[in-house]
PDB file of C-alpha atoms in Angstrom:
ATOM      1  CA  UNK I  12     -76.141   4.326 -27.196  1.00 40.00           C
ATOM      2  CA  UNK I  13     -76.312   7.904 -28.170  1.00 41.00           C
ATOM      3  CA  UNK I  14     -74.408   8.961 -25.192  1.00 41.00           C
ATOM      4  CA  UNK I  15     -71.992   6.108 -25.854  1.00 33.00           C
ATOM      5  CA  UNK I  16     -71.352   7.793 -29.231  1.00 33.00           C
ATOM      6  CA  UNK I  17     -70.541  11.502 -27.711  1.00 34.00           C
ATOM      7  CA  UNK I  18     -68.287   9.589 -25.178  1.00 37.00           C
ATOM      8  CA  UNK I  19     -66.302   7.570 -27.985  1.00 33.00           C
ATOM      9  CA  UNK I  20     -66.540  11.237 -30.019  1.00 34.00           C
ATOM     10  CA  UNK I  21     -65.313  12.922 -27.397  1.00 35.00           C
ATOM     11  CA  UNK I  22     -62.142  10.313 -26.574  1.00 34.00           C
ATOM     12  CA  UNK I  23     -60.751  10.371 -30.361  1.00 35.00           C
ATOM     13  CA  UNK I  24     -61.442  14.439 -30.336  1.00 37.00           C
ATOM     14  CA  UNK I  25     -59.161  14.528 -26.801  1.00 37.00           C
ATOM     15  CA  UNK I  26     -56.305  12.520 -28.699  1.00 36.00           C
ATOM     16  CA  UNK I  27     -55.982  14.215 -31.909  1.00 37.00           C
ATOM     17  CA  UNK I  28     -55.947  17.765 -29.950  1.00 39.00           C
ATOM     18  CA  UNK I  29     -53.736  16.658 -27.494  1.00 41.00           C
ATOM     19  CA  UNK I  30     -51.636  15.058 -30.132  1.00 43.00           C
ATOM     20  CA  UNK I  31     -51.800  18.534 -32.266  1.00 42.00           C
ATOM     21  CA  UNK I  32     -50.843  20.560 -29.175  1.00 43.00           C
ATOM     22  CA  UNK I  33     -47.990  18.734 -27.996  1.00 49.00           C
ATOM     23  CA  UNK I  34     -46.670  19.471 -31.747  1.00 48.00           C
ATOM     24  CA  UNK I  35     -47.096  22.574 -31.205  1.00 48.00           C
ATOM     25  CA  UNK I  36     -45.329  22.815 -28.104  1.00 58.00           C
ATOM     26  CA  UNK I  37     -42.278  21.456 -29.197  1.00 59.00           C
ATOM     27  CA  UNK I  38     -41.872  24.281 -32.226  1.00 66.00           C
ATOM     28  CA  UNK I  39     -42.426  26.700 -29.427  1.00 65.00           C
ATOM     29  CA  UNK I  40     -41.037  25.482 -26.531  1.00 65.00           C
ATOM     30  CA  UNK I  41     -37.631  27.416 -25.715  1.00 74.00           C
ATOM     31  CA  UNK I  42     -35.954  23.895 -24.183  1.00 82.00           C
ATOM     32  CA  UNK I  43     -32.199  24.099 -22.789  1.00 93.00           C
ATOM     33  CA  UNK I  44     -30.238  21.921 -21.350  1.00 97.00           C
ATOM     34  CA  UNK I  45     -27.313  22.500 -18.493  1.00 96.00           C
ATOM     35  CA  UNK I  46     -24.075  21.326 -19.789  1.00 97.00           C
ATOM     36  CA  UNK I  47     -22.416  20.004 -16.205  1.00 97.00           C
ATOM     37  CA  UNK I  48     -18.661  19.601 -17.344  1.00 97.00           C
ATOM     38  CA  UNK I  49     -18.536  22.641 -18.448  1.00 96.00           C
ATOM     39  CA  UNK I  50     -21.050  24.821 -16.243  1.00 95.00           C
ATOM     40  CA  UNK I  51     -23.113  26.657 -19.015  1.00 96.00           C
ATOM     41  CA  UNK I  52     -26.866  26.304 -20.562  1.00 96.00           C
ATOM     42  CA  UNK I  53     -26.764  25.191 -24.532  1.00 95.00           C
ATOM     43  CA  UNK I  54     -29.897  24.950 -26.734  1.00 95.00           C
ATOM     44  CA  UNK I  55     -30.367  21.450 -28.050  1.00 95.00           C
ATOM     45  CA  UNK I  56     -28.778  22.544 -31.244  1.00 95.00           C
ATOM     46  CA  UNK I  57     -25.587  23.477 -29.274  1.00 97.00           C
ATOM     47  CA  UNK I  58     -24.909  19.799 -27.809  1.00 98.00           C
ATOM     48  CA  UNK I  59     -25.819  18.030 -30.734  1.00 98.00           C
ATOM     49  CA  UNK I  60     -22.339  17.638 -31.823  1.00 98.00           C
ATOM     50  CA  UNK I  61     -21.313  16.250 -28.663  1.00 98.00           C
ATOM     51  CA  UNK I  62     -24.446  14.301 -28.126  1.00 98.00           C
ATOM     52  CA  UNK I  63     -23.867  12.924 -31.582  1.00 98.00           C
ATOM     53  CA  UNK I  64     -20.325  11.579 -30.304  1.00 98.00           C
ATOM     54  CA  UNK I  65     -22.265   8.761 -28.481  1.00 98.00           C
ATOM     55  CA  UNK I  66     -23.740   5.447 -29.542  1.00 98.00           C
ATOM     56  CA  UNK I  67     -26.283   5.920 -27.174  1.00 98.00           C
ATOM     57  CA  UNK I  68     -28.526   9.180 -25.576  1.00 98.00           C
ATOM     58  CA  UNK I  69     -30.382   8.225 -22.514  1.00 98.00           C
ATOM     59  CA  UNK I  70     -32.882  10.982 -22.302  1.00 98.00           C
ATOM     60  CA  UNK I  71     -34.634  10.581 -18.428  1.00 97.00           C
ATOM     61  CA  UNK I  72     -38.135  10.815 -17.788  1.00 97.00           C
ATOM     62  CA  UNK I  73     -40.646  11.355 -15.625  1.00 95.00           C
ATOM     63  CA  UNK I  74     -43.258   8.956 -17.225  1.00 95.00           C
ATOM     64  CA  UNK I  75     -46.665  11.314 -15.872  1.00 94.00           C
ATOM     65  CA  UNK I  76     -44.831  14.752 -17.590  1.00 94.00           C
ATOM     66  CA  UNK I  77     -45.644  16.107 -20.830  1.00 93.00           C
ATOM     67  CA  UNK I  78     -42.443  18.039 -20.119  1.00 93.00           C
ATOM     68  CA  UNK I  79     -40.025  15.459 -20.059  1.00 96.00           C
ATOM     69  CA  UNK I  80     -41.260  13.942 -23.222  1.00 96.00           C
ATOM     70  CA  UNK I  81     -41.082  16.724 -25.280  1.00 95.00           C
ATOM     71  CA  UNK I  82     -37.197  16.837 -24.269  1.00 96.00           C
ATOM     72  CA  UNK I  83     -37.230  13.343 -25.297  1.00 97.00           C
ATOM     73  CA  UNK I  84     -38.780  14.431 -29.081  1.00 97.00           C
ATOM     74  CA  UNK I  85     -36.778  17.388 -29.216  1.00 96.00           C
ATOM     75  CA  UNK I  86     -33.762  15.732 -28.851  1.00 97.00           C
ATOM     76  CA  UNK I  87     -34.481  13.199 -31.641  1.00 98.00           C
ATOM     77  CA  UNK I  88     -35.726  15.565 -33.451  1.00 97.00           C
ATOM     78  CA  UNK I  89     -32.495  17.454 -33.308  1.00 97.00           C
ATOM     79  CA  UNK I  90     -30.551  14.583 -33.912  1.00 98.00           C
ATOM     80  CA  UNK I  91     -32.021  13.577 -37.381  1.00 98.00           C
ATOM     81  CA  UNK I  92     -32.218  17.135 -38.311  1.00 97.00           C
ATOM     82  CA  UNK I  93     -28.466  17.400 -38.045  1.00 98.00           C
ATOM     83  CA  UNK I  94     -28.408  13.993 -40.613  1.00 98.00           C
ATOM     84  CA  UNK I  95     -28.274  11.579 -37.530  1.00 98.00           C
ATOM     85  CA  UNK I  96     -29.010   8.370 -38.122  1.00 98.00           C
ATOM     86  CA  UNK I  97     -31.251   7.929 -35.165  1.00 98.00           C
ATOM     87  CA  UNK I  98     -32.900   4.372 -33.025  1.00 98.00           C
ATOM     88  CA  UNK I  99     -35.477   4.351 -30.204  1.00 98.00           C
ATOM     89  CA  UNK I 100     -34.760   2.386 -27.036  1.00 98.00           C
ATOM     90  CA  UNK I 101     -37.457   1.951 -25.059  1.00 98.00           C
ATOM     91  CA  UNK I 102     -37.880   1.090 -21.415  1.00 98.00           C
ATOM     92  CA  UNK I 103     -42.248   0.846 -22.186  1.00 97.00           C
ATOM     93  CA  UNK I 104     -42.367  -1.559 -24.398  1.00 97.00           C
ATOM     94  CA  UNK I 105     -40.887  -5.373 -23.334  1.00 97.00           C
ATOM     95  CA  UNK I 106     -39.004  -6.880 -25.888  1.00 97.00           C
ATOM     96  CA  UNK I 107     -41.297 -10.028 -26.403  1.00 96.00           C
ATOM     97  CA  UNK I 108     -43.570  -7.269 -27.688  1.00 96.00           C
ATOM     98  CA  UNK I 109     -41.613  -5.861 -30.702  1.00 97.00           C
ATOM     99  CA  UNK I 110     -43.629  -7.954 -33.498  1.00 97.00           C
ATOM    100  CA  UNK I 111     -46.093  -5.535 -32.618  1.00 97.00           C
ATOM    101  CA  UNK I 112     -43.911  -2.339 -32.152  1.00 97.00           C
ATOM    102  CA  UNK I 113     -42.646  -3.292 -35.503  1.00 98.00           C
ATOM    103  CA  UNK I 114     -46.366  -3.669 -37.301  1.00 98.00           C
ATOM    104  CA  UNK I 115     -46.725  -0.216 -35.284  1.00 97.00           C
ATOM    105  CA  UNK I 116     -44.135   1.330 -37.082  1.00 98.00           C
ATOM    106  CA  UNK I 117     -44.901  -0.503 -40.609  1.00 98.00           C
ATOM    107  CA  UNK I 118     -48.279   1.476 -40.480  1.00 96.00           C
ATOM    108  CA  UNK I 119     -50.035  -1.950 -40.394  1.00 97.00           C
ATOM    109  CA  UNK I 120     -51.433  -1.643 -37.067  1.00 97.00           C
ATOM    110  CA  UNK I 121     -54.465   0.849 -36.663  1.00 96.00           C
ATOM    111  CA  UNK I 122     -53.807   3.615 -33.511  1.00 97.00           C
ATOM    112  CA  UNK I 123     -56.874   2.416 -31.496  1.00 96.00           C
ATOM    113  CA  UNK I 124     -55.282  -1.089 -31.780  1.00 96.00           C
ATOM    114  CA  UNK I 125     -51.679   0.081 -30.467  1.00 98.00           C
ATOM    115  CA  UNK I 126     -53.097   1.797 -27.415  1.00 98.00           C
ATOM    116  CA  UNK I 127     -53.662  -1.625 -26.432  1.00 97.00           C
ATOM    117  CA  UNK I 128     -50.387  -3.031 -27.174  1.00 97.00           C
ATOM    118  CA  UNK I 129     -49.344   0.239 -25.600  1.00 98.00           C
ATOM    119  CA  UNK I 130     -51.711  -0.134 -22.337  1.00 97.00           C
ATOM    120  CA  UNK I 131     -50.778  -4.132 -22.159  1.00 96.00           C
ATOM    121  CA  UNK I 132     -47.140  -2.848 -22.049  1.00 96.00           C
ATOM    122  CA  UNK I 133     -47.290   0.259 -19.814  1.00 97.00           C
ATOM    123  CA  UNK I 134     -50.440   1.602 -18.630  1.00 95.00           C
ATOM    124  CA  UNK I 135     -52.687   3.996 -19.853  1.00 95.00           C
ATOM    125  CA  UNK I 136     -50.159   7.044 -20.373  1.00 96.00           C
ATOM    126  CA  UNK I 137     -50.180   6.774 -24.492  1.00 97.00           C
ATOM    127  CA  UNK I 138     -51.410  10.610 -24.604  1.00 96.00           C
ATOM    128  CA  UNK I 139     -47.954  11.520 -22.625  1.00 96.00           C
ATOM    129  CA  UNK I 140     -46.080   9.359 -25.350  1.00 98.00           C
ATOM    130  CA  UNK I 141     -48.195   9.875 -28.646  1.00 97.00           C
ATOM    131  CA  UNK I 142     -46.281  12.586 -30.652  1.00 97.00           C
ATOM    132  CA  UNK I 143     -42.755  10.509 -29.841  1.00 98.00           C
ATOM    133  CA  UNK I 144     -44.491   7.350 -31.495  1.00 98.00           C
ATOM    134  CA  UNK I 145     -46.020   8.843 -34.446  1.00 98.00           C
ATOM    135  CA  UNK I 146     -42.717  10.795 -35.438  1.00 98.00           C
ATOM    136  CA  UNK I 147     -41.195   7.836 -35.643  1.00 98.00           C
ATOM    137  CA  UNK I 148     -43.567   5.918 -37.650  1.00 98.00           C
ATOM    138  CA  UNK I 149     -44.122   9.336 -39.911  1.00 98.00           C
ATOM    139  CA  UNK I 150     -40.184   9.486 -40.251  1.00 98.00           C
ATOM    140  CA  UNK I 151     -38.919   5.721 -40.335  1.00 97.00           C
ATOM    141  CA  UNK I 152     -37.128   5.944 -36.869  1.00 98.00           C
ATOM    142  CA  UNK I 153     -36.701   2.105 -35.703  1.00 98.00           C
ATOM    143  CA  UNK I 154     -38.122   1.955 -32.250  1.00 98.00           C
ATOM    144  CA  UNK I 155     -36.365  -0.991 -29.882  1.00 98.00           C
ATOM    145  CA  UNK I 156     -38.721  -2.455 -27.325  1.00 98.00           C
ATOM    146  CA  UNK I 157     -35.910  -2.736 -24.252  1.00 98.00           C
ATOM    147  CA  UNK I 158     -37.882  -4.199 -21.323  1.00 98.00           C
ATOM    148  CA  UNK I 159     -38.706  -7.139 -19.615  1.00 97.00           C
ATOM    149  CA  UNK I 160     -41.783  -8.336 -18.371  1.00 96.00           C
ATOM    150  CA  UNK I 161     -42.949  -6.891 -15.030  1.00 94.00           C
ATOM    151  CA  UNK I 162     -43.930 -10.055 -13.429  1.00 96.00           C
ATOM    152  CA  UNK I 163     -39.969 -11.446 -13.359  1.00 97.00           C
ATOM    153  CA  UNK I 164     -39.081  -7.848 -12.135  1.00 96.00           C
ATOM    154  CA  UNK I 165     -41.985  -7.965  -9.117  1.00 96.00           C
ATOM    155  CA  UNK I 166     -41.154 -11.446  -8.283  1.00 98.00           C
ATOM    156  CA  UNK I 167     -37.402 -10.403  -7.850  1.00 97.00           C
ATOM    157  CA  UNK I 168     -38.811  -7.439  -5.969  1.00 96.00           C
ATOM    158  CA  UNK I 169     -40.705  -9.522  -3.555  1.00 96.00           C
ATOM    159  CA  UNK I 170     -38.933 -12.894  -3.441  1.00 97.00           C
ATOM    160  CA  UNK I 171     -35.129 -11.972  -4.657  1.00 97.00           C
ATOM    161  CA  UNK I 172     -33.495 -12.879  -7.801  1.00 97.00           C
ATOM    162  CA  UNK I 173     -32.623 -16.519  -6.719  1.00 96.00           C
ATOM    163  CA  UNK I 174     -36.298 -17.544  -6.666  1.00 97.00           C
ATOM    164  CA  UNK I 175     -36.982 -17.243 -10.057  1.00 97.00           C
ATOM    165  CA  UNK I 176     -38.249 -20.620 -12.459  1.00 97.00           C
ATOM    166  CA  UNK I 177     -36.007 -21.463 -15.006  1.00 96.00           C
ATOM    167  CA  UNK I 178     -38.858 -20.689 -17.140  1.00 96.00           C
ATOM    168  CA  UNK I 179     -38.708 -17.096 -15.612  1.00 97.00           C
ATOM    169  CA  UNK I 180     -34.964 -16.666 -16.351  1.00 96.00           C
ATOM    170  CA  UNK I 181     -35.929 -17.755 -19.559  1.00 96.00           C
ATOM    171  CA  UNK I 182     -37.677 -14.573 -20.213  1.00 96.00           C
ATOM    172  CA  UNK I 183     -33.974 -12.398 -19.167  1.00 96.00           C
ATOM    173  CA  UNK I 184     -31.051 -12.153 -21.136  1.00 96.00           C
ATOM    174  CA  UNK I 185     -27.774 -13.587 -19.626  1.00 95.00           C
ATOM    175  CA  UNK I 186     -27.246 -12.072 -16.794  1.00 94.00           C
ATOM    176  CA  UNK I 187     -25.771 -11.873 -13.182  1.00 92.00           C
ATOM    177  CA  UNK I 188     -27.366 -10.375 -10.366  1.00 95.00           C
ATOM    178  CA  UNK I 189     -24.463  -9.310  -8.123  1.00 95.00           C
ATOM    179  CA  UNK I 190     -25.773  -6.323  -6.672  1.00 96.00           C
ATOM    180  CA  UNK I 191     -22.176  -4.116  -5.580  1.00 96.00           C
ATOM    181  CA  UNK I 192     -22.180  -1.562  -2.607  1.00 95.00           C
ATOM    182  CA  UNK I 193     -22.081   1.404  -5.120  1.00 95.00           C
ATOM    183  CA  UNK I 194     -24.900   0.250  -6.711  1.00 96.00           C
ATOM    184  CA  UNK I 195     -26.916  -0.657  -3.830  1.00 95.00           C
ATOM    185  CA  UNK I 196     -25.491   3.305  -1.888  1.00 94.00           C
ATOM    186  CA  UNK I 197     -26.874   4.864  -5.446  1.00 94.00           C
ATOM    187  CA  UNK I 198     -30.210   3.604  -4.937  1.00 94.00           C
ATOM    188  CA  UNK I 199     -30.249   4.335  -1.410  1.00 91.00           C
ATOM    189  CA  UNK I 200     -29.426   7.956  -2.336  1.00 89.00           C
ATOM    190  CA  UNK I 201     -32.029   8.505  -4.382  1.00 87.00           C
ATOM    191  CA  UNK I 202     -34.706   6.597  -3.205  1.00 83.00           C
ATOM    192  CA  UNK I 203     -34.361   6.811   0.395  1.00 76.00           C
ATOM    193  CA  UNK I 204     -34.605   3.482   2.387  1.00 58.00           C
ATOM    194  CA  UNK I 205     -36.709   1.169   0.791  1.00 52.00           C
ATOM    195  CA  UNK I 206     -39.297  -1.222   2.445  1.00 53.00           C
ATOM    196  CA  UNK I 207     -38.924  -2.129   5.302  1.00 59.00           C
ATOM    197  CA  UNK I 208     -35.916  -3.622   6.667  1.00 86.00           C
ATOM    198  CA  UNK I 209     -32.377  -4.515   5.133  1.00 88.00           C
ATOM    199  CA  UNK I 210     -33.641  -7.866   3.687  1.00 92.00           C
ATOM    200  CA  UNK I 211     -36.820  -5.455   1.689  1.00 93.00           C
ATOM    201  CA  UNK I 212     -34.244  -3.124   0.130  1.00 93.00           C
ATOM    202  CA  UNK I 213     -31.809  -6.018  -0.968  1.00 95.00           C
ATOM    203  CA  UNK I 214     -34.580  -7.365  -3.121  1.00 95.00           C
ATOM    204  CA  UNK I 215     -35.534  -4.118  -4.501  1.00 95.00           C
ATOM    205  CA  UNK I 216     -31.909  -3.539  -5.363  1.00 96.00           C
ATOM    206  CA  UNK I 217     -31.914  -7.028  -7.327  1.00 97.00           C
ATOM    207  CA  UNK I 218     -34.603  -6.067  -9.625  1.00 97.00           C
ATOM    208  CA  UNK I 219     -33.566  -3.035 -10.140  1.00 97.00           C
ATOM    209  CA  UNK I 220     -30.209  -4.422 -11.168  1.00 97.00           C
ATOM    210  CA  UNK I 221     -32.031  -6.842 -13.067  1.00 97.00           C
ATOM    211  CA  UNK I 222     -33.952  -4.094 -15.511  1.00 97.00           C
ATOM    212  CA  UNK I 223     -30.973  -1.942 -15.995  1.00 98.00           C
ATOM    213  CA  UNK I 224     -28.837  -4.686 -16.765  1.00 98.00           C
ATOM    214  CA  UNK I 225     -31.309  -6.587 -19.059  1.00 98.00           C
ATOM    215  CA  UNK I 226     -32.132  -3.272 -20.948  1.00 98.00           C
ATOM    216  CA  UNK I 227     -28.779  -2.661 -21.740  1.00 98.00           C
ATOM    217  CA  UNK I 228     -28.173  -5.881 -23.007  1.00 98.00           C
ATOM    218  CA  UNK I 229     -31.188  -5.792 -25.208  1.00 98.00           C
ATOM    219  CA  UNK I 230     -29.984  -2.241 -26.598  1.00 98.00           C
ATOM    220  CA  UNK I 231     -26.417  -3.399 -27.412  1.00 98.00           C
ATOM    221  CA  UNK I 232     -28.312  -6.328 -29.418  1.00 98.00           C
ATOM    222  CA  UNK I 233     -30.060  -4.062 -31.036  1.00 97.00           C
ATOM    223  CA  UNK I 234     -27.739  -1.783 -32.194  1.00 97.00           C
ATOM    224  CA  UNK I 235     -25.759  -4.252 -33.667  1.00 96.00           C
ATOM    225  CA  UNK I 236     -28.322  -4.393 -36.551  1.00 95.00           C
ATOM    226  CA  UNK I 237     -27.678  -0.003 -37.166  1.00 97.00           C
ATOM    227  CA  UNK I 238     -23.881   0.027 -37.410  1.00 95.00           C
ATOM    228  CA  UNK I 239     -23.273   3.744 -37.359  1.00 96.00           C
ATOM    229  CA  UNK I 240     -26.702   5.302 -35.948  1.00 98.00           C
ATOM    230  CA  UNK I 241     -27.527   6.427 -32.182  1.00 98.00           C
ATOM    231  CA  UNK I 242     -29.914   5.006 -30.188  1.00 98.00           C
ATOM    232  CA  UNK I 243     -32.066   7.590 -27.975  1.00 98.00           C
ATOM    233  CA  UNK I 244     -32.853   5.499 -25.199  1.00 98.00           C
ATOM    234  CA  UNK I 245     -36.024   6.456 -23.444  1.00 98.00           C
ATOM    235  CA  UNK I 246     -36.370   5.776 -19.683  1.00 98.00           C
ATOM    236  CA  UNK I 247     -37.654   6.286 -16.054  1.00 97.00           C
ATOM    237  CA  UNK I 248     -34.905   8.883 -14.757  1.00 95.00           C
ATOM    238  CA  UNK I 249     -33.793   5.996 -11.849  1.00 95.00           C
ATOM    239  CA  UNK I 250     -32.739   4.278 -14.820  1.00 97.00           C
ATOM    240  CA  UNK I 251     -30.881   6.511 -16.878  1.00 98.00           C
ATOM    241  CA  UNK I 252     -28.294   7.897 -13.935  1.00 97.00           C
ATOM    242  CA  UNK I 253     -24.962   7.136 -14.771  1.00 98.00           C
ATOM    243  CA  UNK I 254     -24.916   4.482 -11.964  1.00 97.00           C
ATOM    244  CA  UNK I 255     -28.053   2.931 -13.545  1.00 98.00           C
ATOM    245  CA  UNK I 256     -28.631   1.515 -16.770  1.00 98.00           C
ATOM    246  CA  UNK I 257     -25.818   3.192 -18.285  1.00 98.00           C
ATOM    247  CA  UNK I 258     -22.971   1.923 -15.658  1.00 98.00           C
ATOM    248  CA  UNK I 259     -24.704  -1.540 -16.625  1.00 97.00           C
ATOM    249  CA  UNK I 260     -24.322  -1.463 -20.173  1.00 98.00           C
ATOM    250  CA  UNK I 261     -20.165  -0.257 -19.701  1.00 98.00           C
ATOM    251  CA  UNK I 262     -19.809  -3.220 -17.856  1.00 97.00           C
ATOM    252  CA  UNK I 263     -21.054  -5.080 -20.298  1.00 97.00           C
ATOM    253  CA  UNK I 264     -18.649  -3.197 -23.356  1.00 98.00           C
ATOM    254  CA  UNK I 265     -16.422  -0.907 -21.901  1.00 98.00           C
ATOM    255  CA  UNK I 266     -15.715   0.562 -25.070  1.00 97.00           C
ATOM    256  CA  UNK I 267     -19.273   2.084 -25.227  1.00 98.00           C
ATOM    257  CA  UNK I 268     -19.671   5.786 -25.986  1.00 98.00           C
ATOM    258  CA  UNK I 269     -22.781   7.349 -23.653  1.00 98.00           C
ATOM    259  CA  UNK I 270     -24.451  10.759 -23.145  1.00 98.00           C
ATOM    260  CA  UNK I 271     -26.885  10.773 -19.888  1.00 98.00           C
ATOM    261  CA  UNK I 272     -29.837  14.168 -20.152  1.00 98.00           C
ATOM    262  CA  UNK I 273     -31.556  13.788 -16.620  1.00 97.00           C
ATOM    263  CA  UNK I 274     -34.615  16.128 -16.106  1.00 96.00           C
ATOM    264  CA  UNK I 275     -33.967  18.710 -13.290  1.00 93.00           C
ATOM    265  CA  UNK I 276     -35.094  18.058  -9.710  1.00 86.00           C
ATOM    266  CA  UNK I 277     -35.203  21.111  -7.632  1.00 81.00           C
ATOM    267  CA  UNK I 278     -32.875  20.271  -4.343  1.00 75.00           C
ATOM    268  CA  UNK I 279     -31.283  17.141  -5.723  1.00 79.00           C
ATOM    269  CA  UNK I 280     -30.661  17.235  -8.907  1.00 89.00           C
ATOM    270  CA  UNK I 281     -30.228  21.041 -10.120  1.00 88.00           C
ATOM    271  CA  UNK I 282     -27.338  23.538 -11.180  1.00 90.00           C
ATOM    272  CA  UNK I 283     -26.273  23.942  -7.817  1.00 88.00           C
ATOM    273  CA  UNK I 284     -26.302  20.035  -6.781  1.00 88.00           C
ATOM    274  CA  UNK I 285     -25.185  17.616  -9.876  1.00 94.00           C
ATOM    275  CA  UNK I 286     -21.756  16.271 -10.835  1.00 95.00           C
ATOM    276  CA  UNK I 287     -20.953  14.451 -13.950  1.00 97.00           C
ATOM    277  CA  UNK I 288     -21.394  11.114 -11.741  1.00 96.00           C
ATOM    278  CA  UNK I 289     -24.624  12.129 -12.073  1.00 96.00           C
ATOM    279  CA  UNK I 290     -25.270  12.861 -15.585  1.00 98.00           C
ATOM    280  CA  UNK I 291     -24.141  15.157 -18.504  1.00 98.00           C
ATOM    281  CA  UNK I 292     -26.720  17.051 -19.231  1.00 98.00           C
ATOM    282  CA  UNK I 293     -30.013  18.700 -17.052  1.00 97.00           C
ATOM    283  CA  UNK I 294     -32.812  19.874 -18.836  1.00 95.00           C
ATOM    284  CA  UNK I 295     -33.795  22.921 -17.966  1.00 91.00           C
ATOM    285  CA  UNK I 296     -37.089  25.018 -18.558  1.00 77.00           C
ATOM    286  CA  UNK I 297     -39.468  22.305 -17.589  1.00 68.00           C
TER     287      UNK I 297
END
């Protein structure tokens, strides 16, 4: 029991310090970001006004990278500092789940209890994510739970979009699944080949459709309830591309206004190899 105690000690102690160093990091991180139009590097202060010309900010991720989430807080950090009205789109929390998100964000729901809800929704990576969740609940950001449930998204994955229960496309917004060459040659390019045969990679490109598609939807419902504000949207870099998510949600309004910040990958996605297809922003000094 004792050593259960020093173990539970010793968990709560690892939070709150990572939690309190992450903070930290942000105030003293010099973060930039690699304007691609126009070939220069801005501070985050510098693109605000532009950024702040969009309804929504994807801000890419790699989920595993402290790094990439402190972009994330630093740009809606910069946002509301500039008098921003600012929302939270998020790719790790489904949307059957906001009731809790929402009790989360009310203060009514204890932290040990929303690592759960967290962990139920997206693994055990709350430590990576902590400081973006408690500035919103500390500062009244909404947060917008944007996902759907894995299971529809592995079933469509393994068995295509057409087997789905009606039950199952139940759980999606209205949607098609009409997966177009350009989307299909995006993933291809940044992926590689996927599984193992032509068949394999047509499924894959189904649920990915399916995500980026539903997620969009779900944000331009959301946003419909905060006329006037930006919503940061928060998600897996594959799905904040231009081509991704984002090309899904134009599609769906082609009116929308949209600023894409991918993180920098060395070879592929850097200074020397991205177009505004790709994005409008890099971040740089990851």
């Amino acid at each position: 029991m004792r050593r259960l105690i020093v173990c539970l000690f010793t968990l709560v102690a690892t939070f709150v310090l990572a939690g309190a160093a992450l903070a930290q990091d942000i105030d003293d991180w010099d973060f930039s970001l690699w304007d691609v139009a126009n070939g220069r590097e801005l501070s985050i202060e510098a693109a605000v006004p532009d950024l702040a010309k969009a309804e929504f900010v994807y801000v890419g991720e790699v989920h595993d990278e402290y790094a990439t989430h402190l972009a994330q807080l630093a740009v809606i950090r910069a946002l509301r500092e500039a008098g921003h009205e600012v929302v939270v789109g998020l790719e790790m929390f489904e949307r059957r789940d906001q009731e809790t998100l929402d009790r989360w964000l009310a203060g009514k729901l204890p932290e040990r209890e929303f690592i759960e809800a967290f962990r139920r929704n997206w693994g055990r990576l709350w430590p990576q994510y902590r400081d973006i969740f408690l500035y919103c609940r500390e500062n009244g950001v909404p947060m917008a739970g944007l996902n759907v449930p894995r299971s529809v998204t592995r079933k469509v994955a393994s068995q295509g979009f057409e087997s789905l229960t009606e039950e199952e496309r139940g759980m999606l917004p209205p949607i098609a699944c009409d997966v177009s060459p350009a989307y299909a040659e995006f993933l291809h390019r940044i992926t590689g080949a996927h599984g193992h045969g032509e068949a394999e990679f047509q499924k894959f490109c189904e649920a990915q459709l399916v995500w980026d598609t539903a997620m969009a939807v779900h944000a331009l419902d959301d946003m419909k309830e905060h006329p006037g504000a930006i919503m940061v949207v928060l998600a897996g870099s594959v799905h904040a591309w231009k081509a991704a998510m984002p090309a899904q949600m134009r599609k769906q309004d082609p009116d929308v206004t949209q600023r894409i910040i991918l993180p920098q990958e060395k070879g592929r996605l850097d200074k020397d190899a991205v177009t505004t297809a790709d994005c409008d922003y890099l971040m740089l000094n990851l």
